[in-house]
Coordinates of C-alpha atoms in Angstrom, one line a residue:
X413 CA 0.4 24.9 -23.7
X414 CA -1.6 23.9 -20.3
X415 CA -1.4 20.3 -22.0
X416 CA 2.3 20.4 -21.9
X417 CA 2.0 21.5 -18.2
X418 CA 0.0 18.9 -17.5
X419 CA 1.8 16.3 -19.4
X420 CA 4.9 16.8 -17.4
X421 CA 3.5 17.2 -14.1
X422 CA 1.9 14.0 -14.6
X423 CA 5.3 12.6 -15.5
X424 CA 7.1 13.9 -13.0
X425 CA 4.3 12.0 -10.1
X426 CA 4.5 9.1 -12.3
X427 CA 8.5 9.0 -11.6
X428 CA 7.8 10.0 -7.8
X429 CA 5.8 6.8 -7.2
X430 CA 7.3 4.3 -9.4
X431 CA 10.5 5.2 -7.0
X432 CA 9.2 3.7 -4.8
X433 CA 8.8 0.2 -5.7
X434 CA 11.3 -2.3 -7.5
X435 CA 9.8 -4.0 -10.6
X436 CA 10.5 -7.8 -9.9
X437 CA 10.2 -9.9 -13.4
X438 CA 8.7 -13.2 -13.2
X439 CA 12.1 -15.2 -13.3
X440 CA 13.2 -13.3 -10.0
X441 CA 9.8 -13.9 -8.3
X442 CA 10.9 -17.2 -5.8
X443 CA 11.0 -18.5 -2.0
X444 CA 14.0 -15.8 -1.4
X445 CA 11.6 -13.0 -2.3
X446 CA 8.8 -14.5 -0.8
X447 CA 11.0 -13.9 2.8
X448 CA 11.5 -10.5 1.8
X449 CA 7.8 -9.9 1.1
X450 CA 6.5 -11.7 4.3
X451 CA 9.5 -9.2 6.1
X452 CA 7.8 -6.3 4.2
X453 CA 4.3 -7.0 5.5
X454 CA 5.4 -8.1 9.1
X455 CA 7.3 -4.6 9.2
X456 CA 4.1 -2.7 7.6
X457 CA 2.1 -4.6 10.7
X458 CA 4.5 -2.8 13.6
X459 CA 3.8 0.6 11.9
X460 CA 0.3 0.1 11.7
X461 CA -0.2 -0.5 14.9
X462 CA 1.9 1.9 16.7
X463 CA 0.4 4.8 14.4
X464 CA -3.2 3.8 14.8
X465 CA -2.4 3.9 18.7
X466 CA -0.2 7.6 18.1
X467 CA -2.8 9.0 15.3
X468 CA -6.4 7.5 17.0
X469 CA -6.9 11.0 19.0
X470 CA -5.5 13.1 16.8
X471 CA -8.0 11.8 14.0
X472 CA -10.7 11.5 16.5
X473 CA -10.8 15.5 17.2
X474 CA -11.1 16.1 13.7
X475 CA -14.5 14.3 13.8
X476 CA -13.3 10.6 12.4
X477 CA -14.0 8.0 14.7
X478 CA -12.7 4.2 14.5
X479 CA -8.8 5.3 12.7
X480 CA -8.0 2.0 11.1
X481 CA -4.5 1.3 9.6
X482 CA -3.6 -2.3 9.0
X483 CA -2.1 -4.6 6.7
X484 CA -4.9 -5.1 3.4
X485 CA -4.4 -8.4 1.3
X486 CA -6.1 -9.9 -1.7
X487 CA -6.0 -12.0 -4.5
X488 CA -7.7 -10.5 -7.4
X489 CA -9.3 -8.2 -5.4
X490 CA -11.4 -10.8 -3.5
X491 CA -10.3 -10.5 0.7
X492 CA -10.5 -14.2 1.5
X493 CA -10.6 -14.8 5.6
X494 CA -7.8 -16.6 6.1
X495 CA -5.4 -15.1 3.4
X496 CA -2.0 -14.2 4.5
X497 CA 1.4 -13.5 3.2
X498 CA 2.0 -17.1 3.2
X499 CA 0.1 -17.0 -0.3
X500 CA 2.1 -13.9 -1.4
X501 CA 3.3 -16.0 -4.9
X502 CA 0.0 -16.3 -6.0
X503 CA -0.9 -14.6 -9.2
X504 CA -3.1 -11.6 -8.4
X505 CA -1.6 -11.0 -5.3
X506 CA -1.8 -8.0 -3.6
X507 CA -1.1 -6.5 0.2
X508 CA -1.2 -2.8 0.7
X509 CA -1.3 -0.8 4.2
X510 CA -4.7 0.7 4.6
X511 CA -6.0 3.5 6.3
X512 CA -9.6 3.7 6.8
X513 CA -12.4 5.5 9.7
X514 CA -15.9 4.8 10.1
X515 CA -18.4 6.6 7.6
X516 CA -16.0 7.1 5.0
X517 CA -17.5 4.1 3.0
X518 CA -19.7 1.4 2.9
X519 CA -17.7 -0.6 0.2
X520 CA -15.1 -3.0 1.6
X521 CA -12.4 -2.7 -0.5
X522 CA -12.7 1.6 -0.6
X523 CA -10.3 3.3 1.9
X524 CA -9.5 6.7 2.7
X525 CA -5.5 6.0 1.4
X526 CA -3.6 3.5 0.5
X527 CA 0.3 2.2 0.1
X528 CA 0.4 -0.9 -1.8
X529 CA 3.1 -3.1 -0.5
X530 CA 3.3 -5.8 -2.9
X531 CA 1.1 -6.6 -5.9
X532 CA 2.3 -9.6 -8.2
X533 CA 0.3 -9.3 -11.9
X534 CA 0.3 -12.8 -13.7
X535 CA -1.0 -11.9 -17.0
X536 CA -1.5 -14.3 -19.9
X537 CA 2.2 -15.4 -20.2
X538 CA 4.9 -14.1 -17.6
X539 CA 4.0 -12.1 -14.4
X540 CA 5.8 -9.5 -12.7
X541 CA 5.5 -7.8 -9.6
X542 CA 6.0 -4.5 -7.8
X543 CA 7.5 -4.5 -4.4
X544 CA 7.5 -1.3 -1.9
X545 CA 11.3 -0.2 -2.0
X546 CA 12.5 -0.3 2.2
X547 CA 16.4 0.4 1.0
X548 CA 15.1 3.5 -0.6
X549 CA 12.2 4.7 1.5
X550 CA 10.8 4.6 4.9
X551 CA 7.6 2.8 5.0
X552 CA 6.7 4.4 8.9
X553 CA 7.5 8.0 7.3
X554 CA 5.4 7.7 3.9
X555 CA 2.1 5.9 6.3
X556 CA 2.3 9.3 8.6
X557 CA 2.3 11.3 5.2
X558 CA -1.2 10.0 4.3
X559 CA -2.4 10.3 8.1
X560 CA -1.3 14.1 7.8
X561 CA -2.9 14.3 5.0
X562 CA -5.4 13.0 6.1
X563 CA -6.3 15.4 9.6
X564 CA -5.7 18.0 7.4
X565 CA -8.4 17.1 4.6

């Protein structure tokens, strides 16, 4: 019985997140979706920084110093210095809005939460990639969910 439960629970938050992203096939994956990417990530840059200036005090009297939130890319999980969502096409590509503080983690790539943005998997044959949904969701809304979340852990 309790693995029933569990089995749709687990459904049921699989369903809540893949709502919010669009599953782009490989044949759909071109410059006019590269625009709508780049939008994505110059968008998720404006929230960033206006809730890391709204949220910095707020975290900080709970005891978390340094609230970072910012735009997070990578190509197979390596953050090159100079990487931006110019290179969003590439295979392995991924951008994400991350919200971090200091002495959470020494790892570079660990961060308190995450929303990833756009992630486009090549695999062997055909790719396809996952794009954060802004006709159906508000990216500025779900980012204050995980800083709530957040002050209150």
């Amino acid at each position: 019985m309790f693995d029933k439960l569990k089995n749709l629970f687990m459904d049921k938050q699989d369903q809540e997140t893949d709502d919010k992203y669009i599953l782009v096939p490989e044949s759909e994956i071109n410059e006019n979706l590269k625009r709508d990417i780049v939008n994505l990530e110059e968008v998720g840059e404006a929230y960033c920084k206006s809730l890391q200036h709204k949220y910095r005090s707020k975290i900080e009297r709970e005891d978390k110093q340094n609230l970072k939130i910012w735009v997070c890319r990578d190509i197979d999980g390596d953050q090159l210095p100079n990487l931006s969502s110019e290179q969003c096409l590439e295979r392995e590509y991924r951008s994400q809005i991350a919200i971090n503080f200091d002495g959470f983690t020494d790892e570079e790539d660990a961060y308190v939460h995450y929303i990833q943005l756009w992630y486009y998997f090549g695999g062997y044959f055909k790719g396809t990639g996952t794009l954060y949904d802004l006709s159906k969701n508000h990216l500025e809304a779900d980012i204050e969910e995980k800083l709530e979340e957040l002050l209150n852990q």
